[in-house]
Amino acid sequence: MLVNRLSFFRGTPTLIASRLMSSKISANQAMISKPVQEVDKEMYDILRMERERQKHSITLIPSENFTSKSVMELLGSEMQNKYSEGYPGRRYYGGNQFIDMAESLCQKRALSLYNLDPAQWGVNVQPLSGAPANLYTYSAIMNTDDRLMGLDLPHGGHLSHGYQLPSGTKISYISKYFQTMPYHIDSQTGLIDYESLSKTSKLFRPKVIVAGASAYARIMDCKRFREISDACGAYLMFDMAHISGLVAAGVIPSPFEYSDIVTTTTHKSLRGPRGAMIFYRKGVRKVSEKGKKIMYDLDSKINFSVFPGHQGGPHNHTISALAVALKQAATPEFKEYQASVITNAKHFGEELIKRGFNLVSGGTDTHLILINLSNLGIDGARLETILEKINIAANKNTVPNDKSALFPSGLRVGTPAMTTRGFGVDEFTQVAEFMSRAVKLAIGLKSQESPDAADNRSKLANFRQLCEESTQVQELSAQVYEWVGKYPVPGEL
Ligand code: DSN
């Protein structure tokens, strides 16, 4: 019966229309079976243009990736139709027998991928994305006004680790809900200043220290973070969003050994759907001086914070897609991919240095490179703009001592996305060359800017206009478009 009804909708539009006339299928039912190309031309055209942009751009944004065809299949699947507030076996809606299977499978694969014993660790796979996952975690273990320390945003941290301006203006609401104190990187070495964190945390006595970053190219010293957290009695939460694929593949050290809680998004180096996970410890937290065991109570607190504390129905299509991504991440092919991500990043960094770029911390151990452009006579906003015009997507980024996040002196690039598309070291040499040419063009165009532009914003608008009019920019744009278009995107092979 089901098969008969489905086959009814197959065929040319004319055939379907004639079947419709002689049946009881309503126009509404017919509409919901049509592809977007027929239903919504306007949206379809936008999708087509974005597909083309992705295929013909060099994606250097280190938090982006191209997820797999199979993950995309699940994201567009019937799993999204179901409400399932609650957890496997404990739902507030009927009909969840298969959704339970999907979520349990996802949890099992998440623990197994990071070699975690289910007796010692649990995982919540329902958070909708990384910033919410961090908020849910803080709320689970802190009261409002409890204290938290995270890497300062201009030093490579993330908004969800708290951010307020030196004037006291709270930019991230995490800094409104909780008392936040930043720690910093050493501006000489570009590395986290553990010494200063150690001293400040003893005075500030935070309940949570957040390790992890959005723009930090080096391996963080988790053991050191653990010692610092223990010395002030804080939980150590590691936000491994950027590096979770590298950790899964074992190509960089894992933060699990030293952390109480690990959060991650799932769509960056891990290459899954856009979502997040919270891993938390179970069992004994510490033994008191009198020999009494103090147990972790994160399990119930974190799960309660996610639902019902903050979220409603989980996105089951995302959780199902994540289960697939986690299976892929456990393969030898994925390990090889992650090893190439790092080889490519190191090589790319060296090629950039050869062309006069300064890298914060002098290089990279990971997938990410942070460039300090101060010596080149161009800023991150202008370079991002001209790169976009030549089909290279990168992002401007603050470096230490920057005052403005909109007009910073840095540019952040990374290798996960283009390594997925098959780039190796030769291709990244070519990308460094494109970037070097872009810098030279940008410096020339900047010198042609109108002296009448009143502020940075109008200067940038003027610069963008000059880029659009430049035939050299147009030629480079066409060259990049053609060149990168030869590298397949997932699903094309
Ligand atoms: N916005 C992400 C990044 O680009 O690093 C972090 O969530």
Short mmCIF file of C-alpha atoms and ligand atoms in Angstrom, two decimals:
data_model
loop_
_atom_site.label_atom_id
_atom_site.label_comp_id
_atom_site.label_asym_id
_atom_site.label_seq_id
_atom_site.Cartn_x
_atom_site.Cartn_y
_atom_site.Cartn_z
CA MET A 1 0.00 0.00 0.00
CA LEU A 2 2.74 2.41 1.04
CA VAL A 3 4.74 1.48 -2.05
CA ASN A 4 1.69 2.16 -4.25
CA ARG A 5 1.16 5.61 -2.76
CA LEU A 6 4.81 6.53 -3.18
CA SER A 7 4.94 5.38 -6.79
CA PHE A 8 1.95 7.60 -7.46
CA PHE A 9 4.21 10.65 -7.18
CA ARG A 10 6.85 9.41 -9.57
CA GLY A 11 6.84 10.58 -13.18
CA THR A 12 6.79 13.80 -15.15
CA PRO A 13 4.83 16.79 -13.79
CA THR A 14 2.19 16.27 -16.54
CA LEU A 15 1.81 12.61 -15.63
CA ILE A 16 1.47 13.43 -11.97
CA ALA A 17 -1.05 16.19 -12.74
CA SER A 18 -3.20 13.82 -14.78
CA ARG A 19 -3.05 11.22 -12.03
CA LEU A 20 -4.07 13.90 -9.56
CA MET A 21 -7.14 14.83 -11.55
CA SER A 22 -8.37 11.26 -11.46
CA SER A 23 -7.65 10.66 -7.77
CA LYS A 24 -8.33 11.84 -4.28
CA ILE A 25 -4.77 13.12 -3.69
CA SER A 26 -5.06 16.77 -2.72
CA ALA A 27 -2.95 19.58 -4.17
CA ASN A 28 -1.42 19.95 -0.73
CA GLN A 29 -0.24 16.33 -0.78
CA ALA A 30 1.15 16.83 -4.26
CA MET A 31 3.03 19.97 -3.17
CA ILE A 32 4.79 18.25 -0.31
CA SER A 33 6.20 15.61 -2.62
CA LYS A 34 7.78 17.98 -5.11
CA PRO A 35 11.49 18.88 -5.12
CA VAL A 36 12.50 22.39 -4.10
CA GLN A 37 13.42 23.16 -7.70
CA GLU A 38 9.69 22.99 -8.55
CA VAL A 39 8.27 24.37 -5.32
CA ASP A 40 10.50 27.38 -4.70
CA LYS A 41 12.60 28.60 -7.58
CA GLU A 42 13.83 31.62 -5.62
CA MET A 43 15.27 29.51 -2.80
CA TYR A 44 16.52 26.88 -5.22
CA ASP A 45 18.52 29.54 -7.06
CA ILE A 46 20.10 30.69 -3.80
CA LEU A 47 21.04 27.08 -3.01
CA ARG A 48 22.51 26.64 -6.48
CA MET A 49 24.61 29.79 -6.10
CA GLU A 50 25.88 28.72 -2.67
CA ARG A 51 26.80 25.29 -4.08
CA GLU A 52 28.72 26.98 -6.85
CA ARG A 53 30.43 29.35 -4.38
CA GLN A 54 31.56 26.39 -2.27
CA LYS A 55 32.87 24.46 -5.26
CA HIS A 56 34.71 27.39 -6.79
CA SER A 57 36.13 28.92 -3.56
CA ILE A 58 39.16 28.03 -1.53
CA THR A 59 37.70 27.60 1.96
CA LEU A 60 40.36 28.50 4.50
CA ILE A 61 38.09 29.21 7.46
CA PRO A 62 39.51 26.75 10.01
CA SER A 63 36.16 26.05 11.67
CA GLU A 64 34.52 25.03 8.39
CA ASN A 65 34.53 21.73 6.58
CA PHE A 66 32.65 19.78 3.90
CA THR A 67 30.58 17.14 5.57
CA SER A 68 29.99 13.85 3.80
CA LYS A 69 27.17 12.84 1.48
CA SER A 70 25.92 10.28 4.00
CA VAL A 71 25.79 12.89 6.77
CA MET A 72 23.85 15.18 4.40
CA GLU A 73 21.44 12.34 3.67
CA LEU A 74 20.57 11.98 7.34
CA LEU A 75 20.30 15.75 7.76
CA GLY A 76 17.65 15.81 5.05
CA SER A 77 15.87 12.74 6.37
CA GLU A 78 12.59 11.88 8.06
CA MET A 79 14.41 11.79 11.42
CA GLN A 80 13.77 15.55 11.56
CA ASN A 81 9.98 15.03 11.79
CA LYS A 82 10.00 13.57 15.27
CA TYR A 83 9.58 15.18 18.68
CA SER A 84 11.45 13.34 21.41
CA GLU A 85 11.89 15.60 24.45
CA GLY A 86 13.68 13.55 27.06
CA TYR A 87 16.34 10.89 26.69
CA PRO A 88 16.39 7.33 25.27
CA GLY A 89 13.83 5.23 27.17
CA ARG A 90 12.49 8.34 28.98
CA ARG A 91 10.63 10.47 26.44
CA TYR A 92 7.66 12.78 26.71
CA TYR A 93 6.33 11.65 23.31
CA GLY A 94 5.28 8.29 21.90
CA GLY A 95 6.72 6.72 18.78
CA ASN A 96 10.36 7.11 19.70
CA GLN A 97 11.56 3.52 19.41
CA PHE A 98 13.85 4.25 16.45
CA ILE A 99 14.84 7.72 17.63
CA ASP A 100 15.99 6.06 20.87
CA MET A 101 18.09 3.65 18.82
CA ALA A 102 19.67 6.53 16.89
CA GLU A 103 20.52 8.58 19.99
CA SER A 104 21.89 5.57 21.89
CA LEU A 105 24.01 4.59 18.89
CA CYS A 106 25.33 8.14 18.64
CA GLN A 107 26.26 8.20 22.36
CA LYS A 108 27.95 4.79 22.13
CA ARG A 109 30.00 5.83 19.11
CA ALA A 110 30.96 9.17 20.71
CA LEU A 111 32.38 7.48 23.80
CA SER A 112 34.10 4.78 21.77
CA LEU A 113 35.68 7.28 19.33
CA TYR A 114 37.46 9.04 22.19
CA ASN A 115 38.32 5.73 23.96
CA LEU A 116 36.13 6.56 26.95
CA ASP A 117 34.91 3.95 29.41
CA PRO A 118 31.11 4.39 29.82
CA ALA A 119 31.57 3.72 33.54
CA GLN A 120 33.83 6.80 33.78
CA TRP A 121 32.33 9.11 31.18
CA GLY A 122 28.91 10.05 29.86
CA VAL A 123 27.92 12.15 26.86
CA ASN A 124 24.98 14.32 25.93
CA VAL A 125 24.56 14.58 22.14
CA GLN A 126 21.53 16.88 22.12
CA PRO A 127 23.01 20.44 22.27
CA LEU A 128 22.13 22.36 19.17
CA SER A 129 25.54 23.96 18.81
CA GLY A 130 28.76 24.87 20.60
CA ALA A 131 27.89 28.15 22.33
CA PRO A 132 24.64 26.71 23.74
CA ALA A 133 26.51 23.57 24.86
CA ASN A 134 28.91 25.74 26.83
CA LEU A 135 26.07 27.73 28.39
CA TYR A 136 24.28 24.52 29.41
CA THR A 137 27.48 23.23 30.98
CA TYR A 138 28.17 26.38 33.01
CA SER A 139 24.55 26.52 34.15
CA ALA A 140 24.74 22.91 35.29
CA ILE A 141 27.63 23.53 37.66
CA MET A 142 27.54 27.25 38.48
CA ASN A 143 25.07 29.56 40.11
CA THR A 144 24.68 32.98 38.57
CA ASP A 145 27.56 35.12 39.76
CA ASP A 146 29.88 32.15 40.24
CA ARG A 147 33.28 32.72 38.65
CA LEU A 148 34.76 31.47 35.39
CA MET A 149 38.06 32.01 33.59
CA GLY A 150 38.55 31.60 29.84
CA LEU A 151 41.05 32.71 27.22
CA ASP A 152 40.34 36.33 26.28
CA LEU A 153 38.59 36.74 22.93
CA PRO A 154 41.25 39.03 21.38
CA HIS A 155 43.84 36.44 22.43
CA GLY A 156 42.13 33.59 20.60
CA GLY A 157 39.31 32.66 22.98
CA HIS A 158 35.65 32.27 22.11
CA LEU A 159 32.67 34.45 23.01
CA SER A 160 31.09 31.56 24.87
CA HIS A 161 34.08 31.49 27.23
CA GLY A 162 32.97 34.94 28.46
CA TYR A 163 33.92 38.32 27.04
CA GLN A 164 33.81 41.82 28.38
CA LEU A 165 35.64 44.92 27.25
CA PRO A 166 38.34 46.39 29.47
CA SER A 167 35.79 49.19 30.14
CA GLY A 168 33.55 46.55 31.76
CA THR A 169 30.95 46.42 28.97
CA LYS A 170 29.78 42.83 28.79
CA ILE A 171 29.74 41.62 25.19
CA SER A 172 29.03 37.94 25.84
CA TYR A 173 26.02 37.25 28.03
CA ILE A 174 28.13 34.57 29.70
CA SER A 175 29.86 37.55 31.34
CA LYS A 176 26.45 38.88 32.45
CA TYR A 177 25.27 35.59 33.92
CA PHE A 178 28.58 34.74 35.58
CA GLN A 179 31.61 36.65 36.82
CA THR A 180 34.30 36.19 34.18
CA MET A 181 38.01 36.91 34.26
CA PRO A 182 40.13 36.37 31.14
CA TYR A 183 43.57 34.87 30.91
CA HIS A 184 45.96 35.75 28.10
CA ILE A 185 48.65 34.66 25.74
CA ASP A 186 52.16 36.01 26.09
CA SER A 187 52.48 38.62 23.33
CA GLN A 188 56.14 37.71 22.75
CA THR A 189 55.77 33.95 22.37
CA GLY A 190 52.13 33.78 21.27
CA LEU A 191 51.65 30.97 23.80
CA ILE A 192 49.25 30.80 26.75
CA ASP A 193 50.71 32.55 29.76
CA TYR A 194 50.21 29.67 32.23
CA GLU A 195 52.21 31.43 34.91
CA SER A 196 49.91 34.40 34.96
CA LEU A 197 46.80 32.16 34.80
CA SER A 198 48.13 30.22 37.77
CA LYS A 199 48.59 33.39 39.84
CA THR A 200 45.31 35.05 38.84
CA SER A 201 43.24 31.92 39.36
CA LYS A 202 44.52 31.60 42.93
CA LEU A 203 43.20 35.10 43.62
CA PHE A 204 40.00 34.92 41.57
CA ARG A 205 39.21 31.35 42.65
CA PRO A 206 36.97 30.43 39.68
CA LYS A 207 34.55 27.54 39.81
CA VAL A 208 35.38 26.70 36.19
CA ILE A 209 38.50 27.16 34.08
CA VAL A 210 37.82 26.84 30.36
CA ALA A 211 40.64 25.62 28.16
CA GLY A 212 40.25 25.65 24.39
CA ALA A 213 40.20 28.38 21.75
CA SER A 214 38.99 29.59 18.41
CA ALA A 215 42.28 31.01 17.22
CA TYR A 216 45.20 29.24 18.85
CA ALA A 217 47.59 27.27 16.66
CA ARG A 218 49.49 25.36 19.32
CA ILE A 219 48.77 22.32 21.50
CA MET A 220 47.44 23.36 24.88
CA ASP A 221 49.16 21.94 27.94
CA CYS A 222 46.26 20.05 29.54
CA LYS A 223 48.38 18.73 32.40
CA ARG A 224 49.29 22.29 33.31
CA PHE A 225 45.64 23.34 33.10
CA ARG A 226 44.76 20.43 35.43
CA GLU A 227 47.37 21.47 38.00
CA ILE A 228 46.18 25.09 37.87
CA SER A 229 42.53 24.02 38.23
CA ASP A 230 43.33 21.73 41.14
CA ALA A 231 45.26 24.47 42.90
CA CYS A 232 42.16 26.68 42.98
CA GLY A 233 39.53 23.92 43.22
CA ALA A 234 38.03 24.63 39.78
CA TYR A 235 36.46 22.26 37.31
CA LEU A 236 38.54 22.02 34.14
CA MET A 237 36.33 22.25 31.09
CA PHE A 238 38.04 21.77 27.74
CA ASP A 239 36.23 23.15 24.71
CA MET A 240 37.81 21.09 21.94
CA ALA A 241 35.47 22.34 19.19
CA HIS A 242 38.25 23.24 16.77
CA ILE A 243 40.37 20.18 17.29
CA SER A 244 37.86 17.38 17.97
CA GLY A 245 38.63 15.67 14.64
CA LEU A 246 42.37 15.80 15.32
CA VAL A 247 41.83 14.37 18.80
CA ALA A 248 39.57 11.61 17.45
CA ALA A 249 42.26 10.58 14.99
CA GLY A 250 44.94 10.63 17.70
CA VAL A 251 47.17 13.04 15.77
CA ILE A 252 47.32 15.47 18.72
CA PRO A 253 47.07 14.73 22.46
CA SER A 254 43.62 14.15 23.90
CA PRO A 255 42.28 16.53 26.57
CA PHE A 256 40.14 13.81 28.19
CA GLU A 257 42.81 12.50 30.53
CA TYR A 258 42.99 15.79 32.43
CA SER A 259 39.52 17.32 32.03
CA ASP A 260 36.34 17.06 34.08
CA ILE A 261 34.18 18.10 31.16
CA VAL A 262 34.87 18.27 27.43
CA THR A 263 32.57 20.12 25.05
CA THR A 264 32.77 20.18 21.28
CA THR A 265 30.95 21.21 18.19
CA THR A 266 30.63 18.46 15.63
CA HIS A 267 30.98 20.25 12.30
CA LYS A 268 34.53 21.59 12.36
CA SER A 269 37.53 19.26 12.06
CA LEU A 270 35.25 16.37 13.13
CA ARG A 271 33.41 16.92 9.81
CA GLY A 272 29.94 16.01 11.03
CA PRO A 273 26.64 17.87 11.06
CA ARG A 274 26.24 21.27 12.76
CA GLY A 275 25.72 20.29 16.40
CA ALA A 276 27.54 19.75 19.69
CA MET A 277 28.29 17.25 22.45
CA ILE A 278 29.06 17.53 26.15
CA PHE A 279 31.23 14.80 27.68
CA TYR A 280 31.31 14.64 31.48
CA ARG A 281 33.08 12.51 34.04
CA LYS A 282 31.37 10.02 36.35
CA GLY A 283 32.62 8.22 39.44
CA VAL A 284 35.11 9.50 42.01
CA ARG A 285 36.11 13.18 41.65
CA LYS A 286 38.59 13.23 44.53
CA VAL A 287 39.35 11.69 47.90
CA SER A 288 39.22 14.03 50.92
CA GLU A 289 42.04 14.29 53.45
CA LYS A 290 40.02 12.00 55.73
CA GLY A 291 39.84 9.41 52.96
CA LYS A 292 36.23 10.10 51.99
CA LYS A 293 35.40 9.64 48.32
CA ILE A 294 33.83 12.70 46.72
CA MET A 295 31.82 11.69 43.69
CA TYR A 296 31.12 13.57 40.48
CA ASP A 297 27.49 14.60 40.11
CA LEU A 298 27.80 15.95 36.57
CA ASP A 299 25.68 13.27 34.91
CA SER A 300 22.28 14.38 36.24
CA LYS A 301 23.19 18.07 36.38
CA ILE A 302 24.37 18.32 32.76
CA ASN A 303 21.58 16.22 31.34
CA PHE A 304 19.00 18.25 33.29
CA SER A 305 20.57 21.49 32.13
CA VAL A 306 20.31 20.45 28.46
CA PHE A 307 16.73 19.19 28.86
CA PRO A 308 14.49 20.46 30.42
CA GLY A 309 16.77 23.27 31.61
CA HIS A 310 17.43 24.89 28.26
CA GLN A 311 16.28 22.92 25.23
CA GLY A 312 13.06 21.40 23.99
CA GLY A 313 13.00 18.70 21.33
CA PRO A 314 16.39 17.48 20.17
CA HIS A 315 17.24 17.66 16.47
CA ASN A 316 17.05 13.98 15.67
CA HIS A 317 18.20 14.39 12.09
CA THR A 318 21.40 16.01 13.43
CA ILE A 319 21.94 13.33 16.07
CA SER A 320 21.45 10.59 13.44
CA ALA A 321 23.81 12.36 11.06
CA LEU A 322 26.32 12.72 13.88
CA ALA A 323 26.20 8.97 14.51
CA VAL A 324 27.26 8.48 10.87
CA ALA A 325 30.05 11.07 11.16
CA LEU A 326 31.35 9.38 14.32
CA LYS A 327 31.46 6.04 12.51
CA GLN A 328 33.45 7.65 9.70
CA ALA A 329 35.76 9.32 12.22
CA ALA A 330 36.76 5.92 13.60
CA THR A 331 38.16 4.72 10.25
CA PRO A 332 41.81 4.55 9.11
CA GLU A 333 40.85 6.88 6.23
CA PHE A 334 39.84 9.56 8.70
CA LYS A 335 43.12 9.19 10.62
CA GLU A 336 44.99 9.63 7.37
CA TYR A 337 42.89 12.69 6.54
CA GLN A 338 43.64 14.31 9.91
CA ALA A 339 47.36 13.60 9.56
CA SER A 340 47.23 15.41 6.20
CA VAL A 341 45.33 18.32 7.77
CA ILE A 342 48.32 18.89 10.07
CA THR A 343 51.00 18.25 7.41
CA ASN A 344 49.22 20.69 5.12
CA ALA A 345 48.89 23.34 7.86
CA LYS A 346 52.58 23.15 8.77
CA HIS A 347 53.59 23.36 5.11
CA PHE A 348 51.14 26.17 4.40
CA GLY A 349 52.57 28.09 7.37
CA GLU A 350 56.11 27.68 6.05
CA GLU A 351 55.09 28.84 2.58
CA LEU A 352 53.39 31.90 4.07
CA ILE A 353 56.50 32.73 6.11
CA LYS A 354 58.62 32.46 2.93
CA ARG A 355 56.37 35.13 1.43
CA GLY A 356 56.79 37.55 4.34
CA PHE A 357 53.79 36.67 6.52
CA ASN A 358 54.30 36.65 10.31
CA LEU A 359 52.59 33.82 12.16
CA VAL A 360 51.51 34.26 15.77
CA SER A 361 53.61 31.78 17.81
CA GLY A 362 55.79 31.30 14.72
CA GLY A 363 53.88 28.35 13.24
CA THR A 364 51.30 25.70 14.00
CA ASP A 365 50.85 22.26 15.58
CA THR A 366 47.26 21.96 14.45
CA HIS A 367 44.88 22.72 11.59
CA LEU A 368 44.98 26.48 12.13
CA ILE A 369 47.29 29.38 11.37
CA LEU A 370 46.95 32.84 12.86
CA ILE A 371 48.68 35.52 10.79
CA ASN A 372 49.72 38.86 12.24
CA LEU A 373 49.59 41.26 9.30
CA SER A 374 51.00 44.29 11.13
CA ASN A 375 54.31 44.14 9.22
CA LEU A 376 52.64 44.00 5.79
CA GLY A 377 50.84 47.34 5.75
CA ILE A 378 47.41 45.78 5.42
CA ASP A 379 44.78 44.82 8.00
CA GLY A 380 42.61 41.73 8.42
CA ALA A 381 39.39 43.40 7.25
CA ARG A 382 40.84 44.58 3.93
CA LEU A 383 42.66 41.30 3.30
CA GLU A 384 39.51 39.28 4.06
CA THR A 385 37.63 41.54 1.62
CA ILE A 386 40.04 41.17 -1.29
CA LEU A 387 40.38 37.43 -0.66
CA GLU A 388 36.60 37.08 -0.88
CA LYS A 389 36.71 38.91 -4.21
CA ILE A 390 39.23 36.37 -5.54
CA ASN A 391 37.19 33.40 -4.22
CA ILE A 392 39.20 32.69 -1.10
CA ALA A 393 37.23 32.53 2.14
CA ALA A 394 39.29 33.38 5.22
CA ASN A 395 38.51 35.44 8.26
CA LYS A 396 39.90 38.50 9.90
CA ASN A 397 40.89 37.91 13.50
CA THR A 398 42.20 39.84 16.42
CA VAL A 399 45.79 39.39 17.53
CA PRO A 400 47.09 40.57 20.92
CA ASN A 401 46.96 44.36 21.39
CA ASP A 402 44.22 44.81 18.78
CA LYS A 403 41.53 47.26 19.81
CA SER A 404 38.84 46.39 17.27
CA ALA A 405 37.41 43.01 16.29
CA LEU A 406 35.94 44.56 13.13
CA PHE A 407 39.28 45.98 11.96
CA PRO A 408 41.88 43.69 13.48
CA SER A 409 45.47 43.10 12.41
CA GLY A 410 45.13 39.35 12.03
CA LEU A 411 43.83 36.77 9.59
CA ARG A 412 42.89 33.21 10.55
CA VAL A 413 43.26 30.36 8.06
CA GLY A 414 43.15 26.59 8.28
CA THR A 415 43.35 23.39 6.29
CA PRO A 416 40.46 21.01 7.24
CA ALA A 417 38.03 21.96 4.46
CA MET A 418 40.42 21.95 1.52
CA THR A 419 42.16 18.79 2.74
CA THR A 420 38.72 17.15 2.58
CA ARG A 421 38.61 18.20 -1.08
CA GLY A 422 41.95 16.57 -1.78
CA PHE A 423 44.45 19.41 -1.32
CA GLY A 424 48.00 18.37 -0.45
CA VAL A 425 51.17 20.38 0.13
CA ASP A 426 51.53 21.48 -3.52
CA GLU A 427 48.06 22.96 -3.52
CA PHE A 428 48.74 24.83 -0.28
CA THR A 429 51.92 26.27 -1.82
CA GLN A 430 49.71 27.59 -4.60
CA VAL A 431 47.25 29.04 -2.04
CA ALA A 432 50.10 30.84 -0.24
CA GLU A 433 51.08 32.32 -3.60
CA PHE A 434 47.50 33.49 -4.29
CA MET A 435 47.43 35.10 -0.84
CA SER A 436 50.73 36.84 -1.39
CA ARG A 437 49.44 38.26 -4.69
CA ALA A 438 46.27 39.39 -2.91
CA VAL A 439 48.30 41.25 -0.28
CA LYS A 440 50.27 43.11 -2.96
CA LEU A 441 47.08 44.04 -4.82
CA ALA A 442 45.43 45.11 -1.55
CA ILE A 443 48.30 47.43 -0.64
CA GLY A 444 48.06 49.08 -4.07
CA LEU A 445 44.28 49.52 -3.84
CA LYS A 446 44.47 50.85 -0.30
CA SER A 447 46.71 53.65 -1.54
CA GLN A 448 43.96 54.64 -4.00
CA GLU A 449 41.29 55.01 -1.30
CA SER A 450 39.49 58.31 -1.16
CA PRO A 451 40.86 60.62 1.55
CA ASP A 452 37.24 61.74 2.19
CA ALA A 453 36.19 58.45 3.84
CA ALA A 454 35.27 59.50 7.36
CA ASP A 455 35.74 56.32 9.33
CA ASN A 456 36.98 52.73 9.04
CA ARG A 457 33.64 51.50 7.79
CA SER A 458 33.48 53.92 4.87
CA LYS A 459 37.15 53.28 4.13
CA LEU A 460 36.40 49.56 3.88
CA ALA A 461 33.36 50.21 1.64
CA ASN A 462 35.60 52.33 -0.58
CA PHE A 463 38.24 49.59 -0.63
CA ARG A 464 35.61 46.98 -1.58
CA GLN A 465 34.49 49.17 -4.46
CA LEU A 466 38.10 49.51 -5.67
CA CYS A 467 38.49 45.71 -5.53
CA GLU A 468 35.37 45.26 -7.62
CA GLU A 469 36.64 47.68 -10.26
CA SER A 470 40.19 46.29 -10.43
CA THR A 471 40.89 44.21 -13.54
CA GLN A 472 43.83 42.55 -11.75
CA VAL A 473 41.47 41.40 -9.00
CA GLN A 474 39.01 40.15 -11.61
CA GLU A 475 41.76 38.19 -13.38
CA LEU A 476 42.97 36.58 -10.17
CA SER A 477 39.40 35.80 -9.20
CA ALA A 478 38.83 33.97 -12.50
CA GLN A 479 42.08 32.05 -12.08
CA VAL A 480 41.16 30.83 -8.59
CA TYR A 481 37.60 29.99 -9.68
CA GLU A 482 38.86 27.81 -12.50
CA TRP A 483 41.67 26.16 -10.53
CA VAL A 484 39.77 25.18 -7.38
CA GLY A 485 36.70 24.07 -9.34
CA LYS A 486 38.68 21.01 -10.49
CA TYR A 487 38.76 19.63 -6.95
CA PRO A 488 35.63 17.62 -6.15
CA VAL A 489 33.20 18.42 -3.36
CA PRO A 490 31.59 15.53 -1.42
CA GLY A 491 29.14 13.54 -3.47
CA GLU A 492 30.78 14.39 -6.82
CA LEU A 493 33.05 11.36 -7.12
N1 DSN B 1 32.64 30.48 15.32
C1 DSN B 1 33.54 29.38 15.49
C2 DSN B 1 34.86 29.66 14.89
O1 DSN B 1 34.87 30.08 13.76
O2 DSN B 1 35.89 29.46 15.50
C3 DSN B 1 33.64 28.96 16.86
O3 DSN B 1 32.39 28.59 17.31
#
